[in-house]
Amino acid sequence: MSSPVPAPAAPRPVRVLLVEDDDLMRRSFTVALERYGYEMKAAADGLTGLELFRDGSFDLLVLDVMLPGLDGIGLCRRVRETSLVPVLMMSARGDGLDVVAGLEAGADDYVVKPVDTSVLVARIRSLLRRAAWSPAAVSTTSPSSGGDVLVFGDLTVDTGGMEVFVAGNPVALTPTELKLLLEFAASPGIVLERHTLLRNVWEYGWDGDSRVVDLCVQRLRRKLGR
């Protein structure tokens, strides 16, 4: 008599770290995101958030810019020293230096407060899809290609292993940076417009803030060189 087939293990809930100093907003976002099935940890200041991040394993971080002790920009920089986890910044000022500074520090996207829960969840889902994304088919019409490896001069992109090398040295890219690079790699010699990149990489259904594209491209240039 054959033994029963064990039931597949339930998927692990997505773990989100929220760092927000406003008590009401922190509680409301925590409760709302838990209703969507996310496993939440929350902190009221940047240093506590950094401790939680170092002690735990998170799939995504949501960081307010204005935090006591260590602000969200500094916290994002500290996270990027050791991790490529997706980071979503929240800013009360959507038209100032906060957005630029957050993206330069390594954030993948941002939202402007006050933000509706449905918008926040949509951005979170987009970031998580990016982190889990792998190219099923990437155009290999590159100067030199073989299988799942694209070669452009000193730049090598292993689309199977999701690895990038410059002159043989590995380069650590965030999921957003990697997906953006592969958008360019799939269209060598073609100028890609910002709204096309916003739609294909950030999954914006509208013409979003092009600074997200510009700052991510600048980060790619710094990492990849000429």
CSV table of C-alpha atoms in Angstrom, one decimal:
chain,number,residue,atom,x,y,z
A,1,MET,CA,0.0,0.0,0.0
A,2,SER,CA,1.5,3.3,-1.1
A,3,SER,CA,2.1,6.0,1.4
A,4,PRO,CA,0.1,9.2,1.1
A,5,VAL,CA,1.6,12.0,-0.8
A,6,PRO,CA,2.4,14.9,1.5
A,7,ALA,CA,0.6,18.1,0.9
A,8,PRO,CA,2.7,20.9,-0.6
A,9,ALA,CA,4.0,23.3,2.0
A,10,ALA,CA,2.1,26.6,2.2
A,11,PRO,CA,4.0,29.5,0.7
A,12,ARG,CA,5.8,31.7,3.2
A,13,PRO,CA,4.1,35.1,3.7
A,14,VAL,CA,5.9,38.1,2.3
A,15,ARG,CA,7.8,39.9,5.0
A,16,VAL,CA,7.7,43.7,4.9
A,17,LEU,CA,9.5,46.1,7.2
A,18,LEU,CA,7.8,49.5,7.6
A,19,VAL,CA,9.7,52.4,9.1
A,20,GLU,CA,7.4,55.3,9.8
A,21,ASP,CA,7.5,57.8,12.8
A,22,ASP,CA,3.9,58.9,12.6
A,23,ASP,CA,2.1,56.5,15.1
A,24,LEU,CA,-1.3,56.7,13.4
A,25,MET,CA,0.1,56.2,9.9
A,26,ARG,CA,2.4,53.4,11.1
A,27,ARG,CA,-0.5,51.5,12.7
A,28,SER,CA,-3.0,52.1,9.9
A,29,PHE,CA,-0.5,50.9,7.2
A,30,THR,CA,0.5,47.9,9.3
A,31,VAL,CA,-3.1,46.8,9.8
A,32,ALA,CA,-4.0,47.4,6.1
A,33,LEU,CA,-1.0,45.5,4.8
A,34,GLU,CA,-1.7,42.6,7.1
A,35,ARG,CA,-5.1,42.4,5.7
A,36,TYR,CA,-3.5,41.9,2.3
A,37,GLY,CA,-1.6,38.9,3.7
A,38,TYR,CA,1.8,40.6,4.4
A,39,GLU,CA,3.8,39.7,7.5
A,40,MET,CA,4.6,43.1,9.0
A,41,LYS,CA,7.3,44.4,11.3
A,42,ALA,CA,7.3,48.1,12.1
A,43,ALA,CA,9.6,50.7,13.6
A,44,ALA,CA,9.2,54.3,14.6
A,45,ASP,CA,12.8,55.5,13.9
A,46,GLY,CA,15.6,54.8,11.6
A,47,LEU,CA,18.0,53.2,14.1
A,48,THR,CA,15.4,50.7,15.3
A,49,GLY,CA,14.5,50.0,11.7
A,50,LEU,CA,18.1,49.2,10.9
A,51,GLU,CA,18.3,46.8,13.9
A,52,LEU,CA,15.2,45.0,12.8
A,53,PHE,CA,16.5,44.8,9.3
A,54,ARG,CA,19.8,43.3,10.5
A,55,ASP,CA,18.1,40.8,12.8
A,56,GLY,CA,15.5,39.6,10.3
A,57,SER,CA,14.9,38.5,6.8
A,58,PHE,CA,12.7,40.8,4.8
A,59,ASP,CA,11.4,40.7,1.3
A,60,LEU,CA,10.7,44.4,1.0
A,61,LEU,CA,11.3,47.7,3.0
A,62,VAL,CA,8.9,50.7,3.1
A,63,LEU,CA,10.8,53.7,4.5
A,64,ASP,CA,9.6,57.2,5.3
A,65,VAL,CA,12.1,59.9,4.4
A,66,MET,CA,11.7,62.0,7.6
A,67,LEU,CA,12.7,59.8,10.5
A,68,PRO,CA,14.2,60.6,13.9
A,69,GLY,CA,17.8,59.5,14.6
A,70,LEU,CA,18.6,58.1,11.2
A,71,ASP,CA,16.5,59.4,8.4
A,72,GLY,CA,15.1,57.2,5.6
A,73,ILE,CA,17.8,58.3,3.1
A,74,GLY,CA,20.6,57.3,5.5
A,75,LEU,CA,18.8,54.1,6.4
A,76,CYS,CA,18.5,53.2,2.7
A,77,ARG,CA,22.2,53.8,2.2
A,78,ARG,CA,23.0,51.5,5.2
A,79,VAL,CA,20.7,48.8,3.8
A,80,ARG,CA,22.4,49.0,0.4
A,81,GLU,CA,25.8,48.4,1.9
A,82,THR,CA,24.8,44.7,2.4
A,83,SER,CA,21.5,44.0,0.6
A,84,LEU,CA,19.7,44.4,-2.7
A,85,VAL,CA,16.2,44.0,-1.1
A,86,PRO,CA,13.6,46.2,-2.8
A,87,VAL,CA,13.1,49.5,-1.1
A,88,LEU,CA,10.0,51.8,-1.5
A,89,MET,CA,10.4,55.3,-0.1
A,90,MET,CA,7.6,57.5,1.2
A,91,SER,CA,7.9,61.2,1.1
A,92,ALA,CA,5.6,64.0,2.2
A,93,ARG,CA,7.3,66.2,-0.4
A,94,GLY,CA,7.0,64.8,-3.9
A,95,ASP,CA,8.6,67.7,-5.7
A,96,GLY,CA,11.8,68.3,-3.8
A,97,LEU,CA,15.2,66.9,-3.0
A,98,ASP,CA,13.7,64.0,-1.0
A,99,VAL,CA,12.8,62.0,-4.1
A,100,VAL,CA,16.1,62.5,-5.8
A,101,ALA,CA,18.1,61.8,-2.6
A,102,GLY,CA,16.1,58.6,-2.0
A,103,LEU,CA,16.6,57.3,-5.5
A,104,GLU,CA,20.3,58.1,-5.4
A,105,ALA,CA,20.6,56.3,-2.1
A,106,GLY,CA,19.4,53.1,-3.9
A,107,ALA,CA,15.6,53.1,-3.5
A,108,ASP,CA,13.6,51.4,-6.3
A,109,ASP,CA,10.5,53.6,-6.2
A,110,TYR,CA,8.7,56.2,-4.1
A,111,VAL,CA,5.2,57.3,-3.2
A,112,VAL,CA,4.1,60.7,-2.0
A,113,LYS,CA,2.1,60.9,1.3
A,114,PRO,CA,-0.7,60.9,1.9
A,115,VAL,CA,-1.0,57.7,-0.1
A,116,ASP,CA,-4.0,55.5,-0.5
A,117,THR,CA,-3.5,51.9,0.7
A,118,SER,CA,-4.5,50.5,-2.7
A,119,VAL,CA,-1.7,52.6,-4.4
A,120,LEU,CA,0.8,51.5,-1.8
A,121,VAL,CA,-0.1,47.8,-2.3
A,122,ALA,CA,0.1,48.2,-6.1
A,123,ARG,CA,3.6,49.6,-5.8
A,124,ILE,CA,4.6,46.9,-3.3
A,125,ARG,CA,3.3,44.2,-5.7
A,126,SER,CA,5.2,45.7,-8.6
A,127,LEU,CA,8.4,45.7,-6.6
A,128,LEU,CA,7.9,42.1,-5.5
A,129,ARG,CA,7.2,41.0,-9.1
A,130,ARG,CA,10.4,42.7,-10.2
A,131,ALA,CA,12.4,40.9,-7.4
A,132,ALA,CA,11.0,37.5,-8.4
A,133,TRP,CA,11.2,38.2,-12.2
A,134,SER,CA,13.4,36.3,-14.5
A,135,PRO,CA,13.6,36.8,-18.3
A,136,ALA,CA,11.8,33.9,-20.0
A,137,ALA,CA,13.0,35.2,-23.3
A,138,VAL,CA,15.5,38.1,-23.9
A,139,SER,CA,16.4,39.2,-27.4
A,140,THR,CA,20.0,38.0,-28.2
A,141,THR,CA,20.6,40.3,-31.1
A,142,SER,CA,23.7,41.6,-29.3
A,143,PRO,CA,27.2,42.1,-30.6
A,144,SER,CA,28.0,38.6,-29.3
A,145,SER,CA,25.7,36.2,-27.6
A,146,GLY,CA,25.6,32.6,-26.7
A,147,GLY,CA,22.7,30.9,-25.1
A,148,ASP,CA,21.5,33.0,-22.1
A,149,VAL,CA,24.7,35.1,-22.1
A,150,LEU,CA,24.7,38.6,-23.7
A,151,VAL,CA,28.1,40.3,-24.3
A,152,PHE,CA,28.6,44.0,-25.0
A,153,GLY,CA,32.3,44.7,-25.0
A,154,ASP,CA,33.4,44.3,-21.4
A,155,LEU,CA,29.8,43.9,-20.2
A,156,THR,CA,28.5,40.4,-19.8
A,157,VAL,CA,24.9,39.7,-18.8
A,158,ASP,CA,24.0,36.1,-17.8
A,159,THR,CA,20.2,36.1,-18.1
A,160,GLY,CA,20.0,32.5,-16.9
A,161,GLY,CA,21.9,33.1,-13.7
A,162,MET,CA,20.7,36.7,-13.4
A,163,GLU,CA,24.3,37.9,-13.0
A,164,VAL,CA,26.2,40.8,-14.5
A,165,PHE,CA,30.0,41.2,-15.0
A,166,VAL,CA,32.2,44.0,-16.1
A,167,ALA,CA,35.6,43.0,-17.3
A,168,GLY,CA,35.0,39.6,-15.5
A,169,ASN,CA,34.2,41.2,-12.2
A,170,PRO,CA,30.7,40.7,-10.8
A,171,VAL,CA,28.5,43.7,-10.4
A,172,ALA,CA,25.7,43.8,-7.8
A,173,LEU,CA,22.5,45.2,-9.2
A,174,THR,CA,19.1,45.6,-7.5
A,175,PRO,CA,16.2,43.8,-9.2
A,176,THR,CA,15.0,47.2,-10.7
A,177,GLU,CA,18.5,47.9,-12.0
A,178,LEU,CA,18.8,44.4,-13.5
A,179,LYS,CA,15.4,44.6,-15.2
A,180,LEU,CA,16.2,48.0,-16.6
A,181,LEU,CA,19.6,46.8,-17.9
A,182,LEU,CA,17.8,43.8,-19.6
A,183,GLU,CA,15.4,46.2,-21.3
A,184,PHE,CA,18.3,48.0,-22.9
A,185,ALA,CA,20.1,44.7,-23.7
A,186,ALA,CA,17.0,43.5,-25.5
A,187,SER,CA,17.1,46.5,-27.8
A,188,PRO,CA,20.7,47.3,-28.6
A,189,GLY,CA,21.2,50.5,-30.5
A,190,ILE,CA,17.6,51.6,-30.0
A,191,VAL,CA,16.6,54.7,-28.0
A,192,LEU,CA,14.0,53.8,-25.4
A,193,GLU,CA,11.7,56.5,-24.2
A,194,ARG,CA,11.1,57.2,-20.5
A,195,HIS,CA,7.4,56.3,-20.6
A,196,THR,CA,8.3,53.0,-22.3
A,197,LEU,CA,10.7,52.2,-19.4
A,198,LEU,CA,8.2,53.3,-16.8
A,199,ARG,CA,5.6,50.9,-18.3
A,200,ASN,CA,7.9,47.9,-18.8
A,201,VAL,CA,10.2,48.1,-15.7
A,202,TRP,CA,8.2,50.0,-13.1
A,203,GLU,CA,4.8,48.8,-14.4
A,204,TYR,CA,3.3,52.3,-14.3
A,205,GLY,CA,0.0,52.4,-16.2
A,206,TRP,CA,0.4,56.1,-16.7
A,207,ASP,CA,3.3,58.5,-17.3
A,208,GLY,CA,4.9,58.6,-13.9
A,209,ASP,CA,7.7,60.7,-12.7
A,210,SER,CA,10.6,60.3,-15.1
A,211,ARG,CA,13.1,61.1,-12.3
A,212,VAL,CA,12.7,57.4,-11.3
A,213,VAL,CA,14.1,56.4,-14.7
A,214,ASP,CA,16.8,59.1,-14.8
A,215,LEU,CA,18.2,58.3,-11.4
A,216,CYS,CA,18.2,54.5,-11.9
A,217,VAL,CA,20.0,55.0,-15.2
A,218,GLN,CA,22.6,57.1,-13.4
A,219,ARG,CA,23.1,54.4,-10.9
A,220,LEU,CA,23.6,51.8,-13.6
A,221,ARG,CA,26.1,54.1,-15.3
A,222,ARG,CA,28.1,54.4,-12.1
A,223,LYS,CA,28.1,50.7,-11.6
A,224,LEU,CA,28.8,49.6,-15.2
A,225,GLY,CA,31.2,52.4,-16.3
A,226,ARG,CA,31.6,53.3,-19.9
